[in-house]
Each structure stands twice: as structure tokens, then as C-alpha cells.
Short mmCIF file of C-alpha atoms and ligand atoms in Angstrom, two decimals:
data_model
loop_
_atom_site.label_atom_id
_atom_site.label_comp_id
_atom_site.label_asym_id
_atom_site.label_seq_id
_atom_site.Cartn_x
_atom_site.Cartn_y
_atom_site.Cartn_z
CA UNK A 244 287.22 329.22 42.47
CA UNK A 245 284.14 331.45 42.76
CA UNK A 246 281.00 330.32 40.48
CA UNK A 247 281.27 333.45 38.43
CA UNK A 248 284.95 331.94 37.34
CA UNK A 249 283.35 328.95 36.35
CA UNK A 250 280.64 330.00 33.89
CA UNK A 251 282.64 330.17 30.62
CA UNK A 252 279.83 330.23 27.85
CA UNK A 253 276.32 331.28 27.63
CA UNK A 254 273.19 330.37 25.02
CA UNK A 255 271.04 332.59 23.80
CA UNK A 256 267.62 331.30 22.40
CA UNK A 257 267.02 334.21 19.99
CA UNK A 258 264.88 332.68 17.37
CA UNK A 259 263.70 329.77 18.24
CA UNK A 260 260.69 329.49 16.02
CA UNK A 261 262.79 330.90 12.81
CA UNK A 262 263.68 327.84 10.57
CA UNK A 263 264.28 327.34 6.91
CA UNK A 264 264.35 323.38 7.38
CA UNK A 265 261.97 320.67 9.06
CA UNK A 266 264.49 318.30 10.55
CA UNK A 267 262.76 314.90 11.54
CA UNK A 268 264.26 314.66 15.14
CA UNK A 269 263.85 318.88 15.68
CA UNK A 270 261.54 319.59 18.81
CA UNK A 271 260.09 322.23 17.12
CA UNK A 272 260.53 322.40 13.35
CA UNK A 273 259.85 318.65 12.35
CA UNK A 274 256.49 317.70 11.02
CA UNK A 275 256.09 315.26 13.23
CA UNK A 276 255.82 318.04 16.02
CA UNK A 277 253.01 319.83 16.97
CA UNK A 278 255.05 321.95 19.25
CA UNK A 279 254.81 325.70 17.65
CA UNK A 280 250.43 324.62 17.33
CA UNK A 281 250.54 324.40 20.98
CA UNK A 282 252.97 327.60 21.78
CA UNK A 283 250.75 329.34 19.75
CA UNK A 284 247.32 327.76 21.31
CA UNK A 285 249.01 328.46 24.87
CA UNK A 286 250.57 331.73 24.78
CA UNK A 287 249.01 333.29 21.86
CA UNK A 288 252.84 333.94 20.19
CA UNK A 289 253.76 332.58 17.28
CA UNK A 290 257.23 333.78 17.21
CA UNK A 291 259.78 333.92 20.12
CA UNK A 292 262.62 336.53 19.37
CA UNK A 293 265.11 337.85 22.05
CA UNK A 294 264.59 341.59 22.19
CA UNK A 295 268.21 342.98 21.23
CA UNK A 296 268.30 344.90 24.82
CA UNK A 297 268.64 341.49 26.40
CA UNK A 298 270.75 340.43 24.53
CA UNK A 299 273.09 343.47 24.65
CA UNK A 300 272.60 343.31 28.75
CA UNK A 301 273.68 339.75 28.81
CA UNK A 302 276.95 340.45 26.53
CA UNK A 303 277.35 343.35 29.55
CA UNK A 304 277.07 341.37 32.55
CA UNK A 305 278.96 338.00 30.38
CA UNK A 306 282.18 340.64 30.07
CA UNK A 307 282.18 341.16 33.50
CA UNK A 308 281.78 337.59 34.62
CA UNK A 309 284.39 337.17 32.33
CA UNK A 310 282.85 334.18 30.01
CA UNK A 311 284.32 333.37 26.55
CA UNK A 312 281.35 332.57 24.57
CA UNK A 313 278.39 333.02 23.74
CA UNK A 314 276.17 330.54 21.94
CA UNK A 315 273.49 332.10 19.65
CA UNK A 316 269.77 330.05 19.08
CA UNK A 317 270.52 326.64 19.78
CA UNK A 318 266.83 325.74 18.55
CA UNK A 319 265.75 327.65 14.96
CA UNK A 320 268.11 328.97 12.67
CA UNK A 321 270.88 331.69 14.09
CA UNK A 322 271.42 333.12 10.94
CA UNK A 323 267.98 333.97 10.24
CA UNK A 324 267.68 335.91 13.82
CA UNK A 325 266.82 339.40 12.46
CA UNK A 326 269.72 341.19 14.64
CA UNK A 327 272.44 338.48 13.71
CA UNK A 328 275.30 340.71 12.68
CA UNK A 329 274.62 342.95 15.38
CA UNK A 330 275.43 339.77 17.84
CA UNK A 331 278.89 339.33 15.99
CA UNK A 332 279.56 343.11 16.42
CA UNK A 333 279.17 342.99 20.45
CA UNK A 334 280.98 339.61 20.33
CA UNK A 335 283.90 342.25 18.55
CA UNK A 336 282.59 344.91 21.27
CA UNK A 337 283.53 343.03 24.10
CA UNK A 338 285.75 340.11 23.33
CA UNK A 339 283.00 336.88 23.79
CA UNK A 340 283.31 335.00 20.93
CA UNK A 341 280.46 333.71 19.11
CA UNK A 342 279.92 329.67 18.77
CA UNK A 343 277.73 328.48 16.13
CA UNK A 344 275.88 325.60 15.07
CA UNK A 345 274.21 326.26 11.59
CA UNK A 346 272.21 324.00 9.33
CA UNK A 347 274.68 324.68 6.24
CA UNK A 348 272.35 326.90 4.24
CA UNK A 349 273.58 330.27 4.71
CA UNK A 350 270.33 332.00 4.43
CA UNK A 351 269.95 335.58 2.31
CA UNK A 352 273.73 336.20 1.90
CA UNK A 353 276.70 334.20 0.20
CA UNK A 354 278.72 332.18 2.10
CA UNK A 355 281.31 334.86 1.13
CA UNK A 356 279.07 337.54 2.76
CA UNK A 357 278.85 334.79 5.94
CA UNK A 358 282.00 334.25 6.24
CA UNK A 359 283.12 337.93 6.96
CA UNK A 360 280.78 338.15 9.55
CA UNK A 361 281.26 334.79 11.37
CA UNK A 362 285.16 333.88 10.49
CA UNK A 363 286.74 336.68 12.39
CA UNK A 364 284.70 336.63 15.81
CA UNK A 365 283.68 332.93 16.04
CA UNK A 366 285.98 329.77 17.61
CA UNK A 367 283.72 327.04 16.51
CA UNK A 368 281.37 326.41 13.37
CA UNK A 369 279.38 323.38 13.67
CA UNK A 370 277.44 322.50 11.17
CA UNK A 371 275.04 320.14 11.19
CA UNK A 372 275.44 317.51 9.01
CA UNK A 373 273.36 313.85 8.74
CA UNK A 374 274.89 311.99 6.40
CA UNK A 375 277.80 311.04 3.83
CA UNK A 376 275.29 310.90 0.93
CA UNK A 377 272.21 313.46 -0.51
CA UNK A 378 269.62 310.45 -0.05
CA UNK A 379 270.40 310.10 3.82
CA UNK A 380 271.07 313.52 4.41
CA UNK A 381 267.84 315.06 2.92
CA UNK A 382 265.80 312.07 4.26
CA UNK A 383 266.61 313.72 7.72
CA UNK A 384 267.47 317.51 7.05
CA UNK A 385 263.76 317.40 5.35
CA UNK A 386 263.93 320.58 2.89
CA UNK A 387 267.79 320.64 2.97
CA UNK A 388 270.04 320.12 -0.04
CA UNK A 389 272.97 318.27 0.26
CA UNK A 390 275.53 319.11 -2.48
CA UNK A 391 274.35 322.98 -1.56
CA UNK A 392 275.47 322.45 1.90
CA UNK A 393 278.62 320.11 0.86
CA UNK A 394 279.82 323.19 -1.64
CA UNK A 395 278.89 325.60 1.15
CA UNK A 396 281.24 323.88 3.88
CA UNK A 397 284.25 323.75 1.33
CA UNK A 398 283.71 327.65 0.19
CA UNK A 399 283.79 328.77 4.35
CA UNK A 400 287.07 326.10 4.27
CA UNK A 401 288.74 328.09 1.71
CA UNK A 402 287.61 331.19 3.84
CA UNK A 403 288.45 330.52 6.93
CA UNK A 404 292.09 328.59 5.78
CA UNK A 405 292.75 332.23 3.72
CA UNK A 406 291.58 334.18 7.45
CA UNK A 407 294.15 332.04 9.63
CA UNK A 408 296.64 332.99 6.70
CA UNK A 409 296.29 336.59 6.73
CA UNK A 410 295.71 336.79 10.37
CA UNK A 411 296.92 333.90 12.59
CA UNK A 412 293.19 333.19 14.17
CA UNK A 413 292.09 330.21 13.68
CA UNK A 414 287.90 329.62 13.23
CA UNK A 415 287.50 325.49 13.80
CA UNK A 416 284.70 324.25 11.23
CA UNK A 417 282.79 321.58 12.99
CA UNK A 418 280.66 318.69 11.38
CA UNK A 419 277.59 318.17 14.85
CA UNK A 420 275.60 314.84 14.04
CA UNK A 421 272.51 313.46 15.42
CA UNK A 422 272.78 309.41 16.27
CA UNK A 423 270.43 308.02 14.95
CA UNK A 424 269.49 304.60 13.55
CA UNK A 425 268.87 306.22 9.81
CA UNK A 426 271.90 307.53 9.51
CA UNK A 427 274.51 306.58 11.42
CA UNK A 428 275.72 303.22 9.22
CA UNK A 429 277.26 306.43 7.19
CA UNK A 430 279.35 307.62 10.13
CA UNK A 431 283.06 306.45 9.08
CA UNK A 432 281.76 308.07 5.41
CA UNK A 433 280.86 311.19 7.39
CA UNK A 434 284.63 311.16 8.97
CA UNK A 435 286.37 310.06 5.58
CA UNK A 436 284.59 313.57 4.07
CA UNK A 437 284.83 315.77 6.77
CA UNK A 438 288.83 314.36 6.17
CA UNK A 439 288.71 314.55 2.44
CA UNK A 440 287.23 318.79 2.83
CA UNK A 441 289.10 319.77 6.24
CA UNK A 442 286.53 319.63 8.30
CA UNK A 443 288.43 319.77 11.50
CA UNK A 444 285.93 317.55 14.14
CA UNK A 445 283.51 315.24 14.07
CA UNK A 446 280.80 315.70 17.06
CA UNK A 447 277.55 314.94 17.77
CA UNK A 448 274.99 313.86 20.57
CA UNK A 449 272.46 310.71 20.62
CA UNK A 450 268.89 311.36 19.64
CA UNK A 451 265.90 312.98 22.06
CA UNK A 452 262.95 311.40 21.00
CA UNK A 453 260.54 313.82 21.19
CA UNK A 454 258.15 312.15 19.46
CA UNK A 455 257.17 308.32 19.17
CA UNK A 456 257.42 308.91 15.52
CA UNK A 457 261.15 308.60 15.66
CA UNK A 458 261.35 306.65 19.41
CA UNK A 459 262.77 303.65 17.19
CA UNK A 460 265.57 305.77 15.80
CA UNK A 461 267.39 305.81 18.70
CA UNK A 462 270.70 304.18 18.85
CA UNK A 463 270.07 303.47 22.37
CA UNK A 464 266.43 301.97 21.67
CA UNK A 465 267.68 298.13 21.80
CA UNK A 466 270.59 296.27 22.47
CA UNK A 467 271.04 295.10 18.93
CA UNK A 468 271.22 298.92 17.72
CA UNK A 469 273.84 299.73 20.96
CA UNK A 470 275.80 296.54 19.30
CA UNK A 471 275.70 298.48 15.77
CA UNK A 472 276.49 301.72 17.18
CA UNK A 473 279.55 300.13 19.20
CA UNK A 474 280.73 298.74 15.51
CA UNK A 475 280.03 302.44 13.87
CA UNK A 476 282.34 303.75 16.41
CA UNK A 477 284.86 301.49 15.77
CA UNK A 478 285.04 302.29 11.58
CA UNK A 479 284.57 305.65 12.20
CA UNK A 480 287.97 305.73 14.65
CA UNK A 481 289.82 303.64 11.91
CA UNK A 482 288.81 305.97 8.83
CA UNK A 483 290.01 308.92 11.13
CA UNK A 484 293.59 306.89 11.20
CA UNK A 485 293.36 306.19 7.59
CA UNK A 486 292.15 309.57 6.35
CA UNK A 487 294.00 313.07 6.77
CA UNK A 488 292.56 316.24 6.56
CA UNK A 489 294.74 318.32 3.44
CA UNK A 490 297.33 319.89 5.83
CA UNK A 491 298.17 316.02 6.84
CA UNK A 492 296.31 316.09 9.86
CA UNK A 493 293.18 313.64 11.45
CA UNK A 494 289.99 315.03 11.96
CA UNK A 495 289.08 315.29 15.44
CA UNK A 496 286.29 313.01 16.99
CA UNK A 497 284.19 313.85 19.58
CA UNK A 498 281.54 312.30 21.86
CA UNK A 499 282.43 308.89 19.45
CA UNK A 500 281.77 306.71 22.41
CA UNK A 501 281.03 303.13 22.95
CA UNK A 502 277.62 302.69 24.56
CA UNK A 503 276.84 299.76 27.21
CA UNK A 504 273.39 297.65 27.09
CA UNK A 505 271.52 299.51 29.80
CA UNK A 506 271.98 302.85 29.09
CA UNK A 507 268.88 303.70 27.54
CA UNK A 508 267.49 303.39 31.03
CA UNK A 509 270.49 304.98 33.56
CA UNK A 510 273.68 307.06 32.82
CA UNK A 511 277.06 305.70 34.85
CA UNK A 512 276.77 307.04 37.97
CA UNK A 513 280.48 308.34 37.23
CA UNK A 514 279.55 310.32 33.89
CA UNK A 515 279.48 314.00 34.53
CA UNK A 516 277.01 316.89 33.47
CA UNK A 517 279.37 319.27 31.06
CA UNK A 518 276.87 322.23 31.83
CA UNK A 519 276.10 322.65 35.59
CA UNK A 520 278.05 326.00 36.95
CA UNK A 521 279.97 326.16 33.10
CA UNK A 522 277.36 327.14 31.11
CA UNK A 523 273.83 328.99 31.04
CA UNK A 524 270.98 328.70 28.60
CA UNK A 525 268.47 331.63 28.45
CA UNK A 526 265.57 331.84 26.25
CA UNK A 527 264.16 333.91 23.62
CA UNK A 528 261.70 335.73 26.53
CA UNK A 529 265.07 335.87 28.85
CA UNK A 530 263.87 332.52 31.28
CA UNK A 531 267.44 330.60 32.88
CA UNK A 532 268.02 327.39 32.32
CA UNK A 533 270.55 325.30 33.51
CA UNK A 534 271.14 323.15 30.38
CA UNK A 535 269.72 322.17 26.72
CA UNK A 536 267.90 319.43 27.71
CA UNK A 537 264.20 319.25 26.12
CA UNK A 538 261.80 322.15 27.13
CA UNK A 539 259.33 320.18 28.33
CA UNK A 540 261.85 318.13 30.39
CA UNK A 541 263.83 320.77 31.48
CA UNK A 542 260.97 322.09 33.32
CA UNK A 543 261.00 319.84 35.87
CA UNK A 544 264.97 321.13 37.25
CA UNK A 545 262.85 323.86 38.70
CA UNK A 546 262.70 327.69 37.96
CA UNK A 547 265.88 329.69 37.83
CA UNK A 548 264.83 333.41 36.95
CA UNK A 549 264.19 335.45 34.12
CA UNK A 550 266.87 337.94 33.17
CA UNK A 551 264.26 340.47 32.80
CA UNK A 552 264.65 340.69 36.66
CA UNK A 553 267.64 338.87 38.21
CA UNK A 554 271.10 338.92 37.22
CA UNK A 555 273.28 335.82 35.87
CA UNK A 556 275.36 336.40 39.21
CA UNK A 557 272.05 335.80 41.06
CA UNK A 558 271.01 332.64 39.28
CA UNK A 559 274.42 331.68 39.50
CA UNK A 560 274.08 331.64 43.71
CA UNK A 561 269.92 330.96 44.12
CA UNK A 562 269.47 328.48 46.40
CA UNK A 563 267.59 326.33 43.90
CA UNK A 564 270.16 326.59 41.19
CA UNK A 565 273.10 325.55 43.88
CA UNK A 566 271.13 322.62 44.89
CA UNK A 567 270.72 320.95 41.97
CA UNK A 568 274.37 321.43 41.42
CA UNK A 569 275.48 319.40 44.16
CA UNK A 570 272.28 316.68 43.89
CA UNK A 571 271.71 315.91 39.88
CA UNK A 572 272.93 312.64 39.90
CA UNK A 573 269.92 311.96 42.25
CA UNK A 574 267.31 314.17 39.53
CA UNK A 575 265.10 311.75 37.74
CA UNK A 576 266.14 313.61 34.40
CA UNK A 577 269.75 313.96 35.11
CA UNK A 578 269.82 310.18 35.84
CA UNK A 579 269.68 309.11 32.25
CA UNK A 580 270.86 312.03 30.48
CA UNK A 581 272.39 311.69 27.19
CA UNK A 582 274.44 314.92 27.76
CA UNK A 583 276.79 313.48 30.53
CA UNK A 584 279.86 312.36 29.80
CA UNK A 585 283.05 309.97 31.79
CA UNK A 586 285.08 312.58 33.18
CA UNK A 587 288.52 313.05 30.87
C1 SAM B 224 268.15 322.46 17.02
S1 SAM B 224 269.53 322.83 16.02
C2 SAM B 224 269.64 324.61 16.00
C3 SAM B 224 270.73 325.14 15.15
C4 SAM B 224 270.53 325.01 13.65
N1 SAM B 224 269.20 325.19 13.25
C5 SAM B 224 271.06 323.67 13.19
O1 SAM B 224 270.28 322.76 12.91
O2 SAM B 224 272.26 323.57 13.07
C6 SAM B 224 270.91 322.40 17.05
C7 SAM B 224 271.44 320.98 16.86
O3 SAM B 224 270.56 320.05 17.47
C8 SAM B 224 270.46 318.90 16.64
N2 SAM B 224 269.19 318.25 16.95
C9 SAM B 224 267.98 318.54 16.47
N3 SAM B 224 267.05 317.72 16.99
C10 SAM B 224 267.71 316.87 17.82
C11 SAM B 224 267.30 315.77 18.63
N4 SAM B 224 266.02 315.38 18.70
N5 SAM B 224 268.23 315.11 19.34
C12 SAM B 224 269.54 315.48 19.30
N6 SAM B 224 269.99 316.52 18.54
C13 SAM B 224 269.09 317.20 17.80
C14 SAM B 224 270.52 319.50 15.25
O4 SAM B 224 270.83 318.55 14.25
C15 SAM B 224 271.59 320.54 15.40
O5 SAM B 224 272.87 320.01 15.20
S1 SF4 B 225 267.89 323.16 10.96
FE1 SF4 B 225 268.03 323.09 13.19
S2 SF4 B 225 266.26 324.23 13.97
FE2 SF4 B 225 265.94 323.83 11.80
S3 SF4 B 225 264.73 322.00 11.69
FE3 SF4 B 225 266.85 321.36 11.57
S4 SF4 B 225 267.49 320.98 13.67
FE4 SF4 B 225 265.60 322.15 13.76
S1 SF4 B 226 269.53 317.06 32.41
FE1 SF4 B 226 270.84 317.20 34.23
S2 SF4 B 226 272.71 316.07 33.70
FE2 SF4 B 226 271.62 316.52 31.81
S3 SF4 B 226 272.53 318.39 31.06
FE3 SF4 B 226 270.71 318.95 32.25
S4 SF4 B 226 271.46 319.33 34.32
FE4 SF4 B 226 273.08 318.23 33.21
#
């Protein structure tokens, strides 16, 4: 299979520095982070947006190269990206569909509104969610408000069940949780609701600790906390058997996975990255990356391009981009990533 077959789904780091919410554990929107200070200090910019002719050039080349989706802003708030809608009509334009993670507010429109836009053109909503009550929750989604974003999720339901109805496609509505230490003795609570609302899966990814504010957070940050995480994933697979979504169906859990004492420091050498030669990130002033790993860490895979002047194809084939494909289980970074996964 040629590399071009391969690449199913691309990110697109529109707005990075747009955000309605300061999320403890964000790289760039907590207040513990002084990362937007020193963007600004650096580069003199305060805001990063993707001009709309990249991102209509990527869509282009993406058609061609035949990926399914595209991933808008995976840092900052997609839905407050000024040319938003415009992204959902080239998803229309040339049949990439959009995949979403949102922080459940629904900025400057109703859900209603939202959910005309997204529902039709998008296979995945995840929304980020960080707890099964409002004092957990808002203790991490700083500025969020939980029963908002609880009534929110249950209007796009409704939405997306009437879609399916009139139309047979079918929009999955995602609940994507940070592990963490403050929040995660709610996580069979978090399955029994996404359950109880028809939330269809339950996914989420162990903390980066990007600051030593929240280093002790980290499921992963002593063997007593892997031994409570190992008994979190245990409840939350039994309240997935004992609670049904409405249509009689469990909720799907994902990335729900027993973790063993030393992997703070090293990944199993059999665990797999789920990006290299599937997936491309690009940021908001076009640079290639090879995968959502920290900024700051990321840098040291190397330099892949900026699509200002080279082509996905080309990054997809650069010399430096093929050899960290066959040698990242050697890479300092890759060797205790928190992305990789055993192969299924
Ligand atoms: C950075 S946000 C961007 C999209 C949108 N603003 C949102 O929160 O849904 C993407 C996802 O990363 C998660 N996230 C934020 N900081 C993280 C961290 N330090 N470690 C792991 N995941 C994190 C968020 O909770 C969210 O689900
Ligand atoms: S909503 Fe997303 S981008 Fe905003 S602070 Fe939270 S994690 Fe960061
Ligand atoms: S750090 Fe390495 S292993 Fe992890 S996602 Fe990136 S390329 Fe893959």
C-alpha cells in the first residue's frame, strides 16, 4: 500500500489561541501556563489563526490523497475559529468529514443552530467532559458550567437521534476524558451518564503534565495511583455491563486500559504509535507535524515542512519523516509516549 493510502485523517490547528475556558491540564489556556506570554514575547503574535486558503488547499490535496477526515483545532476552541462553518461546507464540498472535539459550550449559536452545521458532515463529536458531578467538573474545566454542558449534550442527542431518523447517517457523540488523579474516582459515574443520556463512547488519554503544577495529577505519577487507576478501570467496565444506553445498547469504552508499575518511565516495546503514516497534524501557520504530542516536545521529531511550500505527498516521502517511521520506538519521546497503544 502506497503512503498516500495510508494517511486517512488530517488536523488542522486553526485557532489555537481562541478559548472560552482555562482548563487546568490545557498547554495553553490554563492559568498555570505561561505559554501564550511567551508566544507573544517570542514571535510578537498573539493570535495564531489558519488563513482559510490553507485550509481550503489542504481539503484539495486531502481529496486527492483520498483521506476521510479532517480534524479541526485540536488546541483552542473549534467552534470559535472565525471561518468554522465554512470548514463544514468544504467537508460537504469534497466528502472529508469533519471530527470534533468541543468543550460542550456551543459558543454564539444554540445548540440547535450547532447541530445543523456539525450533525450532517461530522462522524465523531467528542466532547470533553471531566467529571460525573458540577464540583469535579468545573474544578477542572475552570470557567465551564456543568449542567449547561450536561443539557447541551442531551439537546445535540435528541438532534442527532432525529438526523439518523430522517436520514440514515449516523453522527457518534463522544464523551474524551483527561486521566487524571482529580477526577478520575468519578469514571464508572462518567460511564453510568454517558449510558443514562446516549452518549455512545467513553474515551480519553492520560494526562501531559505540562506544568509541575499538576505533575502530581497524573495517574501514572506513583504506583499507588496506577493501583487506583487499575481499580477505576475495572468499575467503569462493570457499570458499562450494568448500564444501557436508551436504545438498549452499552456505551462504548475506549483507551480504558489497565496500566503496569513502570510505565510512567517506558511504553511496552510492543505498543504501537496510532499516528505515524495515518494521520498528519498541521498548525495554525501551516508547520507538519507528525503527531499531537506537546509543542515543545514535538519539536525534537525534527522538522517536516510547512505547507506554505511542500505538499502533504512530500512530507509524506521526506527522508526525515520516513525515518522516524521505521525508528520511533528508538526516539527518546516516542519511548514513553502516552499515545501508543497494544496493537488490536
Ligand atoms: C486541547 S482540547 C481542544 C478542543 C476543545 N477546546 C476541547 O477542550 O474539547 C483537546 C482535548 O485535549 C484534552 N486535554 C487538554 N489538556 C490535556 C493534557 N494536559 N493532557 C491530556 N489531554 C488534555 C482536552 O480535555 C480535550 O479533550
Ligand atoms: S476547552 Fe480545550 S482548549 Fe480550552 S482550555 Fe479546555 S482543553 Fe484547553
Ligand atoms: S511521540 Fe512518537 S509514538 Fe508518540 S504519537 Fe508522536 S510519533 Fe507517535
Amino acid at each position: 500500500m502506497s503512503e498516500q493510502n495510508k494517511l486517512w485523517r488530517i488536523t488542522l490547528d486553526t485557532n489555537p489561541e481562541d478559548c472560552n475556558l482555562h482548563c487546568i491540564m490545557c498547554e495553553e489556556h490554563s492559568l498555570y501556563s505561561d505559554f501564550k506570554q511567551k508566544l507573544f514575547e517570542t514571535t510578537g503574535v498573539k493570535f495564531r489563526r489558519m488563513k482559510f486558503e490553507i485550509v481550503e488547499r489542504i481539503f484539495d490535496e486531502a481529496a486527492k490523497l483520498g483521506v476521510k477526515e479532517i480534524i479541526p483545532s485540536t488546541m483552542g476552541e473549534p467552534l470559535l475559529y472565525k471561518d468554522i462553518e465554512r470548514i463544514f461546507e468544504l467537508s460537504q464540498k469534497h466528502n472529508i468529514k469533519i471530527n470534533l472535539t468541543t468543550n460542550g459550550t456551543f459558543p454564539k449559536k444554540s445548540v440547535e443552530e450547532w447541530a445543523k452545521i456539525i450533525i450532517p458532515n461530522t462522524t465523531d463529536i467528542k466532547i470533553s467532559w471531566n467529571g460525573a458531578t458540577t464540583e469535579t467538573s468545573e474544578r477542572i474545566m475552570t470557567g465551564s458550567n456543568f449542567q449547561m454542558a450536561l443539557e447541551n449534550t442531551k439537546k445535540l442527542i435528541v438532534l442527532r437521534n432525529a438526523h439518523f431518523e430522517k436520514t440514515g447517517y449516523f453522527c457518534r457523540i463522544t464523551f474524551q476524558l483527561t486521566f487524571m488523579q482529580n477526577n478520575m474516582h468519578e469514571l464508572a459515574d462518567i460511564v453510568k451518564l454517558a449510558a443514562e443520556i446516549g452518549v455512545d463512547r467513553v474515551k480519553g488519554h492520560h494526562l501531559w503534565t505540562h506544568f509541575a503544577e499538576i505533575e502530581n495529577l497524573s495517574m501514572k505519577a506513583t504506583k499507588e495511583s496506577v493501583a487506583k487507576w487499575n481499580e477505576y478501570v475495572k468499575q467503569a467496565y462493570e457499570a458499562q455491563e450494568k448500564y444501557c444506553k436508551p436504545n438498549g445498547e452499552k456505551a462504548l469504552l475506549e483507551n480504558i486500559l489497565p496500566l503496569s508499575d513502570n510505565e510512567k518511565t517506558e511504553v511496552p516495546e510492543s505498543y504501537e504509535c496510532p499516528f505515524l503514516e495515518k494521520e498528519l497534524w498541521i498548525s495554525a501557520t501551516g508547520k507538519v507535524s507528525p503527531c499531537c504530542a506537546p509543542d515543545n516536545l514535538r519539536q525534537s521529531l525534527g522538522d517536516f515542512g510547512n505547507v506554505e511550500t511542500t505538499t502533504i505527498q512530500e512530507v509524506l516521502a521526506s527522508p526525515i519523516y520516513r525515518k522516524l517511521v521505521e525508528n520511533y520506538k528508538n526516539v527518546e519521546l516516542c519511548k514513553t509516549c502516552n499515545m501508543r497503544k497494544p496493537l488490536c
